[in-house]
Amino acid sequence: MQPKISDFGLARLFSGSQTQGNTKRIAGESGYRAPEYAKKGHFSTKSDVYSFGILVLEIVTGQKISSFRNSINLQSCVSMLAWRHWTNGKALELADPTLGGQRPENEILKCIHIGLLCVQEAGC
């Protein structure tokens, strides 16, 4: 078994009662940072939702965010790739091939959809 989630060090940067704020001390893996946090240091609970969405897409696709390292904007690459497949009706092509035939398609589609909803720029 390989753990998929790590680096809870950011939780120590902010007090437990804070739900939003600004910081000049931007930390964390760049691919998981919400755009507003990465660019302006603004964080909120929405920042966590964004990071969760990236993590979900990473787990479903089997691709680590680091595989997009050559890109200037990691976040847009991951979400653009996923959105492109989703809108073209090819979202299942994103699924990790190591899942083989044991992959319930409807559950994979739900996970991709949840990930995409979490990383979209503007909320509904």
mmCIF file with all atom_site columns, C-alpha atoms in Angstrom:
data_model
loop_
_atom_site.group_PDB
_atom_site.id
_atom_site.type_symbol
_atom_site.label_atom_id
_atom_site.label_alt_id
_atom_site.label_comp_id
_atom_site.label_asym_id
_atom_site.label_entity_id
_atom_site.label_seq_id
_atom_site.pdbx_PDB_ins_code
_atom_site.Cartn_x
_atom_site.Cartn_y
_atom_site.Cartn_z
_atom_site.occupancy
_atom_site.B_iso_or_equiv
_atom_site.pdbx_formal_charge
_atom_site.auth_seq_id
_atom_site.auth_comp_id
_atom_site.auth_asym_id
_atom_site.auth_atom_id
_atom_site.pdbx_PDB_model_num
ATOM 1   C CA . MET A 1 1   ? 0.000   0.000  0.000   1.00 0.00 ? 1   MET A CA 1
ATOM 2   C CA . GLN A 1 2   ? 1.301   3.457  -0.909  1.00 0.00 ? 2   GLN A CA 1
ATOM 3   C CA . PRO A 1 3   ? 0.108   6.499  1.017   1.00 0.00 ? 3   PRO A CA 1
ATOM 4   C CA . LYS A 1 4   ? -1.369  9.202  -1.210  1.00 0.00 ? 4   LYS A CA 1
ATOM 5   C CA . ILE A 1 5   ? -1.717  12.102 1.232   1.00 0.00 ? 5   ILE A CA 1
ATOM 6   C CA . SER A 1 6   ? 1.073   13.809 3.140   1.00 0.00 ? 6   SER A CA 1
ATOM 7   C CA . ASP A 1 7   ? 2.500   17.211 4.162   1.00 0.00 ? 7   ASP A CA 1
ATOM 8   C CA . PHE A 1 8   ? 0.174   18.581 6.765   1.00 0.00 ? 8   PHE A CA 1
ATOM 9   C CA . GLY A 1 9   ? 2.798   21.170 7.715   1.00 0.00 ? 9   GLY A CA 1
ATOM 10  C CA . LEU A 1 10  ? 0.695   24.036 6.367   1.00 0.00 ? 10  LEU A CA 1
ATOM 11  C CA . ALA A 1 11  ? -1.853  23.534 9.117   1.00 0.00 ? 11  ALA A CA 1
ATOM 12  C CA . ARG A 1 12  ? 0.652   25.030 11.559  1.00 0.00 ? 12  ARG A CA 1
ATOM 13  C CA . LEU A 1 13  ? 0.916   28.308 9.627   1.00 0.00 ? 13  LEU A CA 1
ATOM 14  C CA . PHE A 1 14  ? -2.576  29.475 10.496  1.00 0.00 ? 14  PHE A CA 1
ATOM 15  C CA . SER A 1 15  ? -4.576  29.540 13.706  1.00 0.00 ? 15  SER A CA 1
ATOM 16  C CA . GLY A 1 16  ? -7.368  27.030 14.137  1.00 0.00 ? 16  GLY A CA 1
ATOM 17  C CA . SER A 1 17  ? -10.101 29.662 14.034  1.00 0.00 ? 17  SER A CA 1
ATOM 18  C CA . GLN A 1 18  ? -9.031  31.283 10.749  1.00 0.00 ? 18  GLN A CA 1
ATOM 19  C CA . THR A 1 19  ? -11.222 30.533 7.734   1.00 0.00 ? 19  THR A CA 1
ATOM 20  C CA . GLN A 1 20  ? -9.614  33.068 5.409   1.00 0.00 ? 20  GLN A CA 1
ATOM 21  C CA . GLY A 1 21  ? -6.852  35.631 5.271   1.00 0.00 ? 21  GLY A CA 1
ATOM 22  C CA . ASN A 1 22  ? -3.737  36.787 3.480   1.00 0.00 ? 22  ASN A CA 1
ATOM 23  C CA . THR A 1 23  ? -0.122  35.883 3.920   1.00 0.00 ? 23  THR A CA 1
ATOM 24  C CA . LYS A 1 24  ? 3.187   36.755 2.359   1.00 0.00 ? 24  LYS A CA 1
ATOM 25  C CA . ARG A 1 25  ? 4.504   33.403 3.538   1.00 0.00 ? 25  ARG A CA 1
ATOM 26  C CA . ILE A 1 26  ? 3.260   31.219 0.694   1.00 0.00 ? 26  ILE A CA 1
ATOM 27  C CA . ALA A 1 27  ? 4.110   27.587 1.315   1.00 0.00 ? 27  ALA A CA 1
ATOM 28  C CA . GLY A 1 28  ? 3.228   24.120 0.129   1.00 0.00 ? 28  GLY A CA 1
ATOM 29  C CA . GLU A 1 29  ? 3.666   22.177 -3.072  1.00 0.00 ? 29  GLU A CA 1
ATOM 30  C CA . SER A 1 30  ? 2.985   24.562 -5.948  1.00 0.00 ? 30  SER A CA 1
ATOM 31  C CA . GLY A 1 31  ? 0.728   22.225 -7.896  1.00 0.00 ? 31  GLY A CA 1
ATOM 32  C CA . TYR A 1 32  ? -1.731  21.974 -5.032  1.00 0.00 ? 32  TYR A CA 1
ATOM 33  C CA . ARG A 1 33  ? -1.981  25.690 -4.286  1.00 0.00 ? 33  ARG A CA 1
ATOM 34  C CA . ALA A 1 34  ? -5.210  27.411 -5.244  1.00 0.00 ? 34  ALA A CA 1
ATOM 35  C CA . PRO A 1 35  ? -4.518  30.135 -7.839  1.00 0.00 ? 35  PRO A CA 1
ATOM 36  C CA . GLU A 1 36  ? -5.573  32.976 -5.507  1.00 0.00 ? 36  GLU A CA 1
ATOM 37  C CA . TYR A 1 37  ? -3.230  31.658 -2.826  1.00 0.00 ? 37  TYR A CA 1
ATOM 38  C CA . ALA A 1 38  ? -0.304  31.082 -5.194  1.00 0.00 ? 38  ALA A CA 1
ATOM 39  C CA . LYS A 1 39  ? -0.626  34.517 -6.828  1.00 0.00 ? 39  LYS A CA 1
ATOM 40  C CA . LYS A 1 40  ? -1.766  36.799 -4.006  1.00 0.00 ? 40  LYS A CA 1
ATOM 41  C CA . GLY A 1 41  ? -1.348  34.865 -0.763  1.00 0.00 ? 41  GLY A CA 1
ATOM 42  C CA . HIS A 1 42  ? -5.121  34.860 -0.144  1.00 0.00 ? 42  HIS A CA 1
ATOM 43  C CA . PHE A 1 43  ? -6.254  31.670 1.574   1.00 0.00 ? 43  PHE A CA 1
ATOM 44  C CA . SER A 1 44  ? -9.642  30.392 2.646   1.00 0.00 ? 44  SER A CA 1
ATOM 45  C CA . THR A 1 45  ? -11.495 27.133 2.997   1.00 0.00 ? 45  THR A CA 1
ATOM 46  C CA . LYS A 1 46  ? -11.838 27.316 -0.795  1.00 0.00 ? 46  LYS A CA 1
ATOM 47  C CA . SER A 1 47  ? -8.067  26.851 -0.998  1.00 0.00 ? 47  SER A CA 1
ATOM 48  C CA . ASP A 1 48  ? -8.453  23.477 0.697   1.00 0.00 ? 48  ASP A CA 1
ATOM 49  C CA . VAL A 1 49  ? -11.252 22.509 -1.676  1.00 0.00 ? 49  VAL A CA 1
ATOM 50  C CA . TYR A 1 50  ? -9.018  23.334 -4.633  1.00 0.00 ? 50  TYR A CA 1
ATOM 51  C CA . SER A 1 51  ? -6.151  21.252 -3.235  1.00 0.00 ? 51  SER A CA 1
ATOM 52  C CA . PHE A 1 52  ? -8.544  18.367 -2.601  1.00 0.00 ? 52  PHE A CA 1
ATOM 53  C CA . GLY A 1 53  ? -9.736  18.539 -6.214  1.00 0.00 ? 53  GLY A CA 1
ATOM 54  C CA . ILE A 1 54  ? -6.180  18.334 -7.510  1.00 0.00 ? 54  ILE A CA 1
ATOM 55  C CA . LEU A 1 55  ? -5.564  15.370 -5.214  1.00 0.00 ? 55  LEU A CA 1
ATOM 56  C CA . VAL A 1 56  ? -8.711  13.589 -6.443  1.00 0.00 ? 56  VAL A CA 1
ATOM 57  C CA . LEU A 1 57  ? -7.699  14.100 -10.079 1.00 0.00 ? 57  LEU A CA 1
ATOM 58  C CA . GLU A 1 58  ? -4.211  12.869 -9.261  1.00 0.00 ? 58  GLU A CA 1
ATOM 59  C CA . ILE A 1 59  ? -5.525  9.688  -7.633  1.00 0.00 ? 59  ILE A CA 1
ATOM 60  C CA . VAL A 1 60  ? -8.024  8.928  -10.412 1.00 0.00 ? 60  VAL A CA 1
ATOM 61  C CA . THR A 1 61  ? -5.536  9.498  -13.222 1.00 0.00 ? 61  THR A CA 1
ATOM 62  C CA . GLY A 1 62  ? -2.572  7.897  -11.502 1.00 0.00 ? 62  GLY A CA 1
ATOM 63  C CA . GLN A 1 63  ? -0.500  10.904 -12.592 1.00 0.00 ? 63  GLN A CA 1
ATOM 64  C CA . LYS A 1 64  ? 1.390   12.910 -10.020 1.00 0.00 ? 64  LYS A CA 1
ATOM 65  C CA . ILE A 1 65  ? 1.230   16.667 -10.237 1.00 0.00 ? 65  ILE A CA 1
ATOM 66  C CA . SER A 1 66  ? 5.009   16.559 -10.609 1.00 0.00 ? 66  SER A CA 1
ATOM 67  C CA . SER A 1 67  ? 4.584   14.980 -14.058 1.00 0.00 ? 67  SER A CA 1
ATOM 68  C CA . PHE A 1 68  ? 3.570   18.473 -15.219 1.00 0.00 ? 68  PHE A CA 1
ATOM 69  C CA . ARG A 1 69  ? 6.754   20.122 -13.862 1.00 0.00 ? 69  ARG A CA 1
ATOM 70  C CA . ASN A 1 70  ? 7.832   21.481 -17.248 1.00 0.00 ? 70  ASN A CA 1
ATOM 71  C CA . SER A 1 71  ? 4.733   23.635 -17.405 1.00 0.00 ? 71  SER A CA 1
ATOM 72  C CA . ILE A 1 72  ? 4.750   27.238 -16.235 1.00 0.00 ? 72  ILE A CA 1
ATOM 73  C CA . ASN A 1 73  ? 1.331   26.858 -14.620 1.00 0.00 ? 73  ASN A CA 1
ATOM 74  C CA . LEU A 1 74  ? 0.859   23.397 -13.121 1.00 0.00 ? 74  LEU A CA 1
ATOM 75  C CA . GLN A 1 75  ? -2.694  24.041 -11.974 1.00 0.00 ? 75  GLN A CA 1
ATOM 76  C CA . SER A 1 76  ? -4.007  25.075 -15.359 1.00 0.00 ? 76  SER A CA 1
ATOM 77  C CA . CYS A 1 77  ? -2.348  22.092 -17.066 1.00 0.00 ? 77  CYS A CA 1
ATOM 78  C CA . VAL A 1 78  ? -3.994  19.555 -14.795 1.00 0.00 ? 78  VAL A CA 1
ATOM 79  C CA . SER A 1 79  ? -7.416  21.155 -14.846 1.00 0.00 ? 79  SER A CA 1
ATOM 80  C CA . MET A 1 80  ? -7.289  22.004 -18.563 1.00 0.00 ? 80  MET A CA 1
ATOM 81  C CA . LEU A 1 81  ? -6.405  18.417 -19.440 1.00 0.00 ? 81  LEU A CA 1
ATOM 82  C CA . ALA A 1 82  ? -9.213  17.081 -17.273 1.00 0.00 ? 82  ALA A CA 1
ATOM 83  C CA . TRP A 1 83  ? -11.768 19.644 -18.520 1.00 0.00 ? 83  TRP A CA 1
ATOM 84  C CA . ARG A 1 84  ? -10.820 18.941 -22.148 1.00 0.00 ? 84  ARG A CA 1
ATOM 85  C CA . HIS A 1 85  ? -11.420 15.218 -21.690 1.00 0.00 ? 85  HIS A CA 1
ATOM 86  C CA . TRP A 1 86  ? -14.625 15.863 -19.730 1.00 0.00 ? 86  TRP A CA 1
ATOM 87  C CA . THR A 1 87  ? -16.182 18.205 -22.317 1.00 0.00 ? 87  THR A CA 1
ATOM 88  C CA . ASN A 1 88  ? -15.196 15.923 -25.198 1.00 0.00 ? 88  ASN A CA 1
ATOM 89  C CA . GLY A 1 89  ? -16.904 12.960 -23.533 1.00 0.00 ? 89  GLY A CA 1
ATOM 90  C CA . LYS A 1 90  ? -13.575 11.184 -23.067 1.00 0.00 ? 90  LYS A CA 1
ATOM 91  C CA . ALA A 1 91  ? -13.193 11.502 -19.300 1.00 0.00 ? 91  ALA A CA 1
ATOM 92  C CA . LEU A 1 92  ? -12.701 7.763  -18.847 1.00 0.00 ? 92  LEU A CA 1
ATOM 93  C CA . GLU A 1 93  ? -9.480  8.054  -20.847 1.00 0.00 ? 93  GLU A CA 1
ATOM 94  C CA . LEU A 1 94  ? -8.084  9.903  -17.816 1.00 0.00 ? 94  LEU A CA 1
ATOM 95  C CA . ALA A 1 95  ? -8.506  6.862  -15.566 1.00 0.00 ? 95  ALA A CA 1
ATOM 96  C CA . ASP A 1 96  ? -5.381  5.212  -14.227 1.00 0.00 ? 96  ASP A CA 1
ATOM 97  C CA . PRO A 1 97  ? -4.647  2.247  -16.520 1.00 0.00 ? 97  PRO A CA 1
ATOM 98  C CA . THR A 1 98  ? -3.455  0.178  -13.557 1.00 0.00 ? 98  THR A CA 1
ATOM 99  C CA . LEU A 1 99  ? -7.089  -0.070 -12.477 1.00 0.00 ? 99  LEU A CA 1
ATOM 100 C CA . GLY A 1 100 ? -7.568  -2.490 -15.361 1.00 0.00 ? 100 GLY A CA 1
ATOM 101 C CA . GLY A 1 101 ? -10.993 -4.040 -15.765 1.00 0.00 ? 101 GLY A CA 1
ATOM 102 C CA . GLN A 1 102 ? -11.813 -3.527 -12.101 1.00 0.00 ? 102 GLN A CA 1
ATOM 103 C CA . ARG A 1 103 ? -12.874 0.068  -12.584 1.00 0.00 ? 103 ARG A CA 1
ATOM 104 C CA . PRO A 1 104 ? -16.558 0.899  -12.181 1.00 0.00 ? 104 PRO A CA 1
ATOM 105 C CA . GLU A 1 105 ? -16.986 3.574  -14.849 1.00 0.00 ? 105 GLU A CA 1
ATOM 106 C CA . ASN A 1 106 ? -19.753 5.485  -13.094 1.00 0.00 ? 106 ASN A CA 1
ATOM 107 C CA . GLU A 1 107 ? -17.645 5.848  -9.940  1.00 0.00 ? 107 GLU A CA 1
ATOM 108 C CA . ILE A 1 108 ? -14.613 7.024  -11.900 1.00 0.00 ? 108 ILE A CA 1
ATOM 109 C CA . LEU A 1 109 ? -16.751 9.604  -13.696 1.00 0.00 ? 109 LEU A CA 1
ATOM 110 C CA . LYS A 1 110 ? -18.134 10.821 -10.361 1.00 0.00 ? 110 LYS A CA 1
ATOM 111 C CA . CYS A 1 111 ? -14.622 11.203 -8.944  1.00 0.00 ? 111 CYS A CA 1
ATOM 112 C CA . ILE A 1 112 ? -13.438 13.117 -12.006 1.00 0.00 ? 112 ILE A CA 1
ATOM 113 C CA . HIS A 1 113 ? -16.511 15.344 -11.826 1.00 0.00 ? 113 HIS A CA 1
ATOM 114 C CA . ILE A 1 114 ? -15.926 16.064 -8.129  1.00 0.00 ? 114 ILE A CA 1
ATOM 115 C CA . GLY A 1 115 ? -12.281 16.885 -8.822  1.00 0.00 ? 115 GLY A CA 1
ATOM 116 C CA . LEU A 1 116 ? -13.264 19.232 -11.636 1.00 0.00 ? 116 LEU A CA 1
ATOM 117 C CA . LEU A 1 117 ? -15.871 20.994 -9.520  1.00 0.00 ? 117 LEU A CA 1
ATOM 118 C CA . CYS A 1 118 ? -13.225 21.577 -6.852  1.00 0.00 ? 118 CYS A CA 1
ATOM 119 C CA . VAL A 1 119 ? -10.674 23.113 -9.235  1.00 0.00 ? 119 VAL A CA 1
ATOM 120 C CA . GLN A 1 120 ? -12.956 25.303 -11.319 1.00 0.00 ? 120 GLN A CA 1
ATOM 121 C CA . GLU A 1 121 ? -12.020 28.980 -11.208 1.00 0.00 ? 121 GLU A CA 1
ATOM 122 C CA . ALA A 1 122 ? -15.463 30.385 -10.368 1.00 0.00 ? 122 ALA A CA 1
ATOM 123 C CA . GLY A 1 123 ? -17.865 28.671 -7.995  1.00 0.00 ? 123 GLY A CA 1
ATOM 124 C CA . CYS A 1 124 ? -21.495 28.085 -8.842  1.00 0.00 ? 124 CYS A CA 1
#
